[in-house]
Short mmCIF file of C-alpha atoms in Angstrom, two decimals:
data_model
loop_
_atom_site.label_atom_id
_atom_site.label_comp_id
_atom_site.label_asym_id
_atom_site.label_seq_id
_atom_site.Cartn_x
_atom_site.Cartn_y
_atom_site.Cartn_z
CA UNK A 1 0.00 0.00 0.00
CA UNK A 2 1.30 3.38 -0.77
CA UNK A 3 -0.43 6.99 0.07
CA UNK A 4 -0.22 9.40 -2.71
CA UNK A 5 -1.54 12.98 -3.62
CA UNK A 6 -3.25 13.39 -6.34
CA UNK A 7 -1.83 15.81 -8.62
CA UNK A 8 -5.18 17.93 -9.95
CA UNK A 9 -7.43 17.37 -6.85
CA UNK A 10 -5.01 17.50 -4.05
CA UNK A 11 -6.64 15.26 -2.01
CA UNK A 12 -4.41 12.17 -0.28
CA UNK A 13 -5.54 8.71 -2.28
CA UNK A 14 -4.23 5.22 -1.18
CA UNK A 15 -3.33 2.45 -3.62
CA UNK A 16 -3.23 -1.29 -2.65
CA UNK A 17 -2.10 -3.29 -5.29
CA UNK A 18 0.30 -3.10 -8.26
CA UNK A 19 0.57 -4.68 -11.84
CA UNK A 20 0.78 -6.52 -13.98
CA UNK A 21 -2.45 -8.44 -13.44
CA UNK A 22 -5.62 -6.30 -13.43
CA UNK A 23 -6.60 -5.88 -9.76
CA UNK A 24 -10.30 -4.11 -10.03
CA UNK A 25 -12.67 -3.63 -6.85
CA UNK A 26 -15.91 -5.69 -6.67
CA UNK A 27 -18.77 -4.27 -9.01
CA UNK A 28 -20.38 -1.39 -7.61
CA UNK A 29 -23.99 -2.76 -7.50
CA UNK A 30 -22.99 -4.71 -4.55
CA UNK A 31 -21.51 -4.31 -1.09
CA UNK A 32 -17.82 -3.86 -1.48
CA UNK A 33 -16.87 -3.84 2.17
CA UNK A 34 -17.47 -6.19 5.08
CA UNK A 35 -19.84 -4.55 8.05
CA UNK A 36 -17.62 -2.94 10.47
CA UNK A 37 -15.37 -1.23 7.67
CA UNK A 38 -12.19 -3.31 8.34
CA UNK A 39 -12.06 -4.72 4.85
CA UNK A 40 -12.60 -4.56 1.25
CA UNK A 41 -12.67 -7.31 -1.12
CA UNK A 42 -11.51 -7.42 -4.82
CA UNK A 43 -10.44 -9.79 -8.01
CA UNK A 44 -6.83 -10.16 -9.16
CA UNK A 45 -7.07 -11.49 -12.62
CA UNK A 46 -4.94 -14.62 -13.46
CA UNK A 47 -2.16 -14.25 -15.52
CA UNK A 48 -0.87 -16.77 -17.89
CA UNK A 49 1.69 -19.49 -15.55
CA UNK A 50 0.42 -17.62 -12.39
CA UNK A 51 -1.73 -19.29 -9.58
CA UNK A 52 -2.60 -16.02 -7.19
CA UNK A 53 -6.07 -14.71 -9.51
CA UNK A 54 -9.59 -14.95 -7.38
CA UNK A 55 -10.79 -12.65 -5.02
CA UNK A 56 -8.88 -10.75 -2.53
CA UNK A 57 -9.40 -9.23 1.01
CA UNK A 58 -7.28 -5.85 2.02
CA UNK A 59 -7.29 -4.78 5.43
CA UNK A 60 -8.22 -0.60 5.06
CA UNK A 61 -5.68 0.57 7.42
CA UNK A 62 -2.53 -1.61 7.18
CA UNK A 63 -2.72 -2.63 3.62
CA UNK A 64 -2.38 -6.52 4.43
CA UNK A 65 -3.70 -8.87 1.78
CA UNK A 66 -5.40 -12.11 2.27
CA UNK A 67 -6.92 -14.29 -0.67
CA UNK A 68 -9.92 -15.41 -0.24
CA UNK A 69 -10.95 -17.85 -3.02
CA UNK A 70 -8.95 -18.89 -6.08
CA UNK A 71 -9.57 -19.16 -9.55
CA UNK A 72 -12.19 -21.20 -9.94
CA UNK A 73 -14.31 -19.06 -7.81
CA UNK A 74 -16.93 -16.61 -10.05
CA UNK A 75 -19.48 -13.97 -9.22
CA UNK A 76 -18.16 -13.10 -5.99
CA UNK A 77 -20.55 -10.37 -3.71
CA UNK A 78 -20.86 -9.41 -0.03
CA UNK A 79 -24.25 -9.36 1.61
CA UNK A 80 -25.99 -5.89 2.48
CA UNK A 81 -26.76 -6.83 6.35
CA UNK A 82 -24.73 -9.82 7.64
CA UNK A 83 -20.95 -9.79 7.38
CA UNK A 84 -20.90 -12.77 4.54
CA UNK A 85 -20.13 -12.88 0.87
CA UNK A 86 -21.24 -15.47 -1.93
CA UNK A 87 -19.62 -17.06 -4.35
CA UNK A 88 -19.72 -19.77 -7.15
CA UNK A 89 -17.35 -22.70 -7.16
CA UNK A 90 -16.92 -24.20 -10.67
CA UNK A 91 -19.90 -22.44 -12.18
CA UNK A 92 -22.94 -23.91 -10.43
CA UNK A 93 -21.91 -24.73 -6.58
CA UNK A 94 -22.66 -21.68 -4.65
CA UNK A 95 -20.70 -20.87 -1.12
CA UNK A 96 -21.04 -18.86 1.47
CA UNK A 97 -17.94 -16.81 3.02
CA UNK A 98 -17.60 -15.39 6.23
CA UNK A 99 -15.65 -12.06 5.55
CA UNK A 100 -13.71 -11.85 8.81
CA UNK A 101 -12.31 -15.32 8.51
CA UNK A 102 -12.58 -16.04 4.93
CA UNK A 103 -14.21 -19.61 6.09
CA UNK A 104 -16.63 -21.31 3.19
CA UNK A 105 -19.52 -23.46 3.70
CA UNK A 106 -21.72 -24.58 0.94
CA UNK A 107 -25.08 -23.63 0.59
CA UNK A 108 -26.65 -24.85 -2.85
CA UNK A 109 -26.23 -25.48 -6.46
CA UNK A 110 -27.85 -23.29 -9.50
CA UNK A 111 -28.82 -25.60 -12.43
CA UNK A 112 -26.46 -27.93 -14.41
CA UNK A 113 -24.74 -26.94 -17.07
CA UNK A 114 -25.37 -23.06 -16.94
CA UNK A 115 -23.20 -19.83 -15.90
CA UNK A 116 -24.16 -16.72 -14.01
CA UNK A 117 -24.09 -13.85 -16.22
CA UNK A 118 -22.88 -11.31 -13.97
CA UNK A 119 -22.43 -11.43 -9.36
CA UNK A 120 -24.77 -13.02 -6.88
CA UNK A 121 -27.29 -10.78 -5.09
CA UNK A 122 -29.26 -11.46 -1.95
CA UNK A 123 -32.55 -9.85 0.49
CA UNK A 124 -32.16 -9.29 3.62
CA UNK A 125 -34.01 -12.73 4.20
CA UNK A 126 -31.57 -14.66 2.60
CA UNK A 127 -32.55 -15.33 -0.65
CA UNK A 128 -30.07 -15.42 -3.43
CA UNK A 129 -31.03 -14.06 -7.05
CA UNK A 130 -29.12 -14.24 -10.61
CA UNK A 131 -29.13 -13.84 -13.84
CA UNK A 132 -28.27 -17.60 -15.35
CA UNK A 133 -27.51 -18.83 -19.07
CA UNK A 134 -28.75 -21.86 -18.97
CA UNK A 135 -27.64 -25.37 -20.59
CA UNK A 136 -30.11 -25.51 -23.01
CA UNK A 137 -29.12 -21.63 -24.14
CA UNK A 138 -31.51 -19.72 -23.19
CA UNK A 139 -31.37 -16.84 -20.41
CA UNK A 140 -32.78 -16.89 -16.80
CA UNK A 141 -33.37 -15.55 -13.58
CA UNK A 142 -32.85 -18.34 -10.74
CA UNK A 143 -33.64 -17.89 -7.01
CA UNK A 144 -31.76 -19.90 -4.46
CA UNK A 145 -33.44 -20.01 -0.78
CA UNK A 146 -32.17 -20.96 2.23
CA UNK A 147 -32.11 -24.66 2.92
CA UNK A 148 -34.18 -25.41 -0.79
CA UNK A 149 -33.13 -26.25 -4.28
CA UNK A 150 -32.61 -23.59 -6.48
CA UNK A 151 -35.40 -22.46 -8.74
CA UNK A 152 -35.31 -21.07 -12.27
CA UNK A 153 -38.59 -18.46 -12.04
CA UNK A 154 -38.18 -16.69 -15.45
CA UNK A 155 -36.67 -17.76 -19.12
CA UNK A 156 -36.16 -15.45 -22.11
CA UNK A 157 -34.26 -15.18 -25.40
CA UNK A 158 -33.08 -11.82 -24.36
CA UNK A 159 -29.36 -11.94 -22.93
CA UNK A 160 -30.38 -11.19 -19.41
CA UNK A 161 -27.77 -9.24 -17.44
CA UNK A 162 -26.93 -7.36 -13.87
CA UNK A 163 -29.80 -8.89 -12.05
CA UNK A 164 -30.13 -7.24 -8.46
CA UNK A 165 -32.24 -8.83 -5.89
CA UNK A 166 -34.28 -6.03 -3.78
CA UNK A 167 -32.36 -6.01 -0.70
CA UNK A 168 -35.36 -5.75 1.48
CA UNK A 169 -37.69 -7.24 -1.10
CA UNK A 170 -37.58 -10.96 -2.26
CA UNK A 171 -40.01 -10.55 -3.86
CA UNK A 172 -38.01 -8.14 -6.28
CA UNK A 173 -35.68 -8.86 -9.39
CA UNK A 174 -34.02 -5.63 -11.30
CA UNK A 175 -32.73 -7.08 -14.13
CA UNK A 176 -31.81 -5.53 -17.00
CA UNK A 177 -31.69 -6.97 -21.41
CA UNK A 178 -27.89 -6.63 -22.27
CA UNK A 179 -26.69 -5.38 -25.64
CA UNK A 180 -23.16 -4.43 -24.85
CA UNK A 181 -24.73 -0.90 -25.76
CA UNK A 182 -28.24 0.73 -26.39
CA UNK A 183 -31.34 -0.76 -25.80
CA UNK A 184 -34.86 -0.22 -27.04
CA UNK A 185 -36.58 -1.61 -23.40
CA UNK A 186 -33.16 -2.07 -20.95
CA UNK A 187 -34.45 -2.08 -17.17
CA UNK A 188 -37.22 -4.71 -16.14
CA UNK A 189 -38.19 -5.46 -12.96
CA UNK A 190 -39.52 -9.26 -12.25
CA UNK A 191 -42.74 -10.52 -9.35
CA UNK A 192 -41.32 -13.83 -8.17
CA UNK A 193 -44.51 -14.30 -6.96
CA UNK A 194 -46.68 -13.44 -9.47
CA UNK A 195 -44.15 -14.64 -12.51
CA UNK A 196 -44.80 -11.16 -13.88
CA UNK A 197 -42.22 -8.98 -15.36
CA UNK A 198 -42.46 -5.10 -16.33
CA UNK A 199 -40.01 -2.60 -17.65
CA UNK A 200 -38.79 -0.14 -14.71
CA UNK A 201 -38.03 2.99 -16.52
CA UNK A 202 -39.96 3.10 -19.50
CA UNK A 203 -37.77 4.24 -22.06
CA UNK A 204 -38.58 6.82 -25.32
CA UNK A 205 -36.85 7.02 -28.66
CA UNK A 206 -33.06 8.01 -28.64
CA UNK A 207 -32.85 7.74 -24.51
CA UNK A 208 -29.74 5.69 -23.64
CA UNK A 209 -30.03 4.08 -19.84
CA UNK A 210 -27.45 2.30 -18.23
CA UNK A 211 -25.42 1.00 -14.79
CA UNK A 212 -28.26 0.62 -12.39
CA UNK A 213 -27.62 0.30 -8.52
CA UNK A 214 -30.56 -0.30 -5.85
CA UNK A 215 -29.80 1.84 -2.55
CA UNK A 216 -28.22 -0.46 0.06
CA UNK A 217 -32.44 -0.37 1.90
CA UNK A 218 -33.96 -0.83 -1.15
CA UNK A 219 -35.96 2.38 -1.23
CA UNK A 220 -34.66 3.62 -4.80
CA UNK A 221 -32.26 3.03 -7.81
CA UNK A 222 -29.92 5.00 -8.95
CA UNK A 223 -28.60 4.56 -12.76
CA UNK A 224 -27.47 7.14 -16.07
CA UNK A 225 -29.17 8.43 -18.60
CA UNK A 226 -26.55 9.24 -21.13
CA UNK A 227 -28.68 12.49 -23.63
CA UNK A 228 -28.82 11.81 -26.84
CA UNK A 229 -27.29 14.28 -29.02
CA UNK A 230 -23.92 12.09 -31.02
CA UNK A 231 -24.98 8.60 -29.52
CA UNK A 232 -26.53 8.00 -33.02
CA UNK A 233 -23.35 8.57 -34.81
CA UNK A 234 -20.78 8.40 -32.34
CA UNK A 235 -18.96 11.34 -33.50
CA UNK A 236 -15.30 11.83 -32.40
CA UNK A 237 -14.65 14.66 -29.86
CA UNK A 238 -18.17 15.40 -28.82
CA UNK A 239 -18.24 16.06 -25.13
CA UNK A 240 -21.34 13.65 -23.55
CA UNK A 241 -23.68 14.29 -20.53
CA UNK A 242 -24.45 11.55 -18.02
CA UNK A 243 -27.32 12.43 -15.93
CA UNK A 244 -27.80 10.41 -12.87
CA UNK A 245 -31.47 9.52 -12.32
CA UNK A 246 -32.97 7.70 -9.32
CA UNK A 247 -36.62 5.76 -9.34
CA UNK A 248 -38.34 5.18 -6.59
CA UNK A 249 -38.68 1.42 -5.90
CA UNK A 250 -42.10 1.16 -8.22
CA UNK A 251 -40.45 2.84 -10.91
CA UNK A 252 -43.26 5.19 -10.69
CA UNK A 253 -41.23 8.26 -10.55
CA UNK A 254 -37.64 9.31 -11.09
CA UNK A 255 -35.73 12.68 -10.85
CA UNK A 256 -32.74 13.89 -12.21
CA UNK A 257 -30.12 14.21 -9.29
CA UNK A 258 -27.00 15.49 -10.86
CA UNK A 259 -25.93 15.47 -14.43
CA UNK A 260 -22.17 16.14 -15.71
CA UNK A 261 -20.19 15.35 -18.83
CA UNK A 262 -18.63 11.81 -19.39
CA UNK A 263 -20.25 10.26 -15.83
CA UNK A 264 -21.22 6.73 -16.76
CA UNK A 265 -21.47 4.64 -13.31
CA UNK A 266 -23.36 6.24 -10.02
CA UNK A 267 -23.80 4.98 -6.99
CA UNK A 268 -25.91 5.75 -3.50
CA UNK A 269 -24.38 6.41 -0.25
CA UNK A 270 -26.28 4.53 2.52
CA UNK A 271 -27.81 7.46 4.13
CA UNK A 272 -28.86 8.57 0.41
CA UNK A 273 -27.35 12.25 0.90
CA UNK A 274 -24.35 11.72 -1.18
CA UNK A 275 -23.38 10.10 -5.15
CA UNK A 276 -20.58 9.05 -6.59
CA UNK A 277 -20.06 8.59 -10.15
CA UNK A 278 -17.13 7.64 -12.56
CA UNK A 279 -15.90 10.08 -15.44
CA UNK A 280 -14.78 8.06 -18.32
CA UNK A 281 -13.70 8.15 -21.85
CA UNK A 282 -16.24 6.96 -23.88
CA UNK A 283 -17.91 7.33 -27.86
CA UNK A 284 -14.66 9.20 -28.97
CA UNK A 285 -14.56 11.59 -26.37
CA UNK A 286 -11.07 11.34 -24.78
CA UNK A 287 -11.06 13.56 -21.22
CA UNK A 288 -9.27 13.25 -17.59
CA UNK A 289 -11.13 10.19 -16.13
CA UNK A 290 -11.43 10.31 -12.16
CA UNK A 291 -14.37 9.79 -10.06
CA UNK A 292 -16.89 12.93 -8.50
CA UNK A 293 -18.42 13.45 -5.30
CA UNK A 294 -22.02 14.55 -5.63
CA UNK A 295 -24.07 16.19 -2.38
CA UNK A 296 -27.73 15.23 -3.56
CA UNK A 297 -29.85 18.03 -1.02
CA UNK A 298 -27.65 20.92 -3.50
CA UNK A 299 -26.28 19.51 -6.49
CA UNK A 300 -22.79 20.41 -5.90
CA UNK A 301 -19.79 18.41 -7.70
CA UNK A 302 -16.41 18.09 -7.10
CA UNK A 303 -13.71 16.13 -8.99
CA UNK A 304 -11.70 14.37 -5.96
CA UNK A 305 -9.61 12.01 -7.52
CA UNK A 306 -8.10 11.36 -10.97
CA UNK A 307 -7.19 7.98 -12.51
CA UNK A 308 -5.67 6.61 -15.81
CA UNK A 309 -7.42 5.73 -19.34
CA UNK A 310 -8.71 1.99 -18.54
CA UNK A 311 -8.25 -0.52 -21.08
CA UNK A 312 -10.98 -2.74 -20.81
CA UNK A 313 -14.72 -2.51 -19.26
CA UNK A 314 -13.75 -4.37 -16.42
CA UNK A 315 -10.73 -1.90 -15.38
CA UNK A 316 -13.50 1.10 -15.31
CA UNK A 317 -13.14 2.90 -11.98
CA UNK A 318 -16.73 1.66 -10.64
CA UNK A 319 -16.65 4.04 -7.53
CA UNK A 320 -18.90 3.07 -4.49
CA UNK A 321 -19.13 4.02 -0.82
CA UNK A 322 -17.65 2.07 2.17
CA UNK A 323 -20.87 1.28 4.60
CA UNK A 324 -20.49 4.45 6.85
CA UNK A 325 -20.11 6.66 3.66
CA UNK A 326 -16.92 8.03 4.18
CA UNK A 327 -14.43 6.73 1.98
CA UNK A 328 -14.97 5.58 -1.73
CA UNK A 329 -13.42 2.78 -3.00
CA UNK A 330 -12.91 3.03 -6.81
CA UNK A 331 -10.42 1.31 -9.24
CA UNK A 332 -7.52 3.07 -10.90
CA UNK A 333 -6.11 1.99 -14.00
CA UNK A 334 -2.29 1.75 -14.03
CA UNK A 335 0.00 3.02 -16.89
CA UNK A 336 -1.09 0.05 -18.98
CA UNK A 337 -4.63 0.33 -18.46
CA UNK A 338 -4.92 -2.32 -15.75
CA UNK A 339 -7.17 -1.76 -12.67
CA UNK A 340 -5.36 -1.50 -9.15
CA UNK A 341 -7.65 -0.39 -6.61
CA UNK A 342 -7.45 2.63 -4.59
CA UNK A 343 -9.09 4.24 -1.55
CA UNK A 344 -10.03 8.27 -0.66
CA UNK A 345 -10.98 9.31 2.89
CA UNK A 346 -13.93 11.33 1.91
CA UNK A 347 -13.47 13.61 5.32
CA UNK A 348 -10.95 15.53 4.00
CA UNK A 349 -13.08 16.58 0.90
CA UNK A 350 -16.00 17.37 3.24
CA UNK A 351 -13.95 19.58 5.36
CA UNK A 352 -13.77 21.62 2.06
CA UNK A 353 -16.69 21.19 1.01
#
């Protein structure tokens, strides 16, 4: 671990790891840290003839390092509530980790012969959700309860994508219909008990939404509408606006809570009175990527920390908030492009604010 100060912002950032592997912080539409603070977890990416790639654990303060599964570990998330994460052993077994000891017990299996398309999710009552391709190639969403088989509750064509289980509503699936890029319908949110499924934000002509992330209660979504204006054509050097919308949980009404160019992924603080939000390169538009701090109740921005151009999708910075809200964890692509994840103490901002 090495403290650093970043050269535009000022501020005092902390890096963890170093190349050459790609060393990027869990997604941000799940818990990144376990409940008291004391750690963060992330995946090291194997590298040809190396063995260290699965998901990590770094202490906050000291820096230490502790692996917590290997390689053959996918979809890797912490729960919202208790101080456990879940994970899938050679595609279908699913485990449950105890983040202060890094102890694994199984808990189920998801269908043979399938993947998850993206991380486990879980309520508050212990019900895991995903999105699953299944054996016989078609997409699902599968439900795995505690103590019962898992279930597959709803099939489609569509490549289903970035399912997130309410986290105080089991009864809630956000899922989304993945394109790699635009969608006509994206967001859809699924009744496990009713087997009914309806979009969440209905979308119009030429309206480009993208990254959703429930609040850690539940209570509202936060995700990007990217404005329209050069998404048809792409055109090189055009300057883009991300405006971060949140829905209520019914999707029945949505605001727009900030909006800034080249923002892409947002997230929610848990007490909801702060976002955070990547600034990327993307659709020809080459600019300083970093990540912003966002105070909902006013509107105000800042630019707190700057990071490198990121290679791949998976090195994007993908801020989120620690579980008291003040630090941001976010990952910081290195001179090649590779993610190595990095910390800011977000009450030395505030004292500026």
């Amino acid at each position: 671990m090495i403290e650093y100060r970043d050269e535009i912002t000022g501020y005092l950032v902390r890096r963890y790891t170093d190349g050459p592997a790609r060393n990027s912080k869990l997604y941000f539409t799940c818990e990144n840290f376990s409940t008291d603070d004391r750690y963060f977890f992330f995946m090291r990416q194997q590298l040809p003839g190396q063995t260290d790639g699965g998901c990590w654990r770094a202490d906050v303060k000291t820096g230490e390092l502790t692996r917590v599964t290997d390689d053959n570990y996918r979809g890797f998330a912490t729960d919202r509530v208790r101080n456990v994460g879940y994970t899938c052993r050679n595609e279908t077994e699913v485990y449950e980790v105890d983040l202060s000891d890094g102890s694994m017990r199984k808990i189920g299996d998801l269908p043979r012969g399938g993947q998850i398309t993206g991380h486990l999710t879980a309520a508050d009552s212990g019900r895991i959700a995903c999105s699953y391709h299944l054996a016989n190639k078609l997409y699902a969403l599968v439900i795995l309860d505690p103590g019962r088989e898992a279930e597959v509750v709803y099939q489609s064509d569509y490549r289903l994508g970035h399912a997130q289980i309410c986290p105080t509503d089991e009864n809630l699936i956000f899922y989304i219909h993945e394109t790699e890029g635009d969608a006509f319908q994206r967001t859809w949110m699924f009744d496990v008990r009713e087997r009914y499924v309806r979009p969440y934000y209905v979308e119009h002509p030429n309206e480009w939404i993208t990254h959703e992330v429930w609040s850690a209660d539940g209570s509202e979504m936060a995700m990007m509408k990217l404005d329209p204006p050069g998404f048809v054509d792409g055109s090189a050097g055009e300057v883009h606006t991300g405006n971060i919308i949140i829905g209520d949980k019914d999707g029945r009404h949505f605001d727009v809570a900030a909006s800034s160019v080249q923002l892409l992924h947002p997230c929610i603080s848990r007490d909801h009175r702060w976002l955070c939000a990547d600034r990327i390169s993307y659709l020809g538009t080459q600019i300083q990527e970093g990540v912003v701090l966002i105070e909902r109740a006013t509107g105000k921005m800042q630019l707190i920390a700057t990071t490198g151009f990121c290679k791949t999708g998976a090195d994007h910075q993908h801020p989120s908030f620690n579980r008291a809200g003040d630090m941001i964890l976010f990952s910081n692509p290195d001179a090649a492009g590779n993610a190595q994840v990095c910390t800011i103490d977000l009450k030395q901002v505030k004292e500026n604010w």
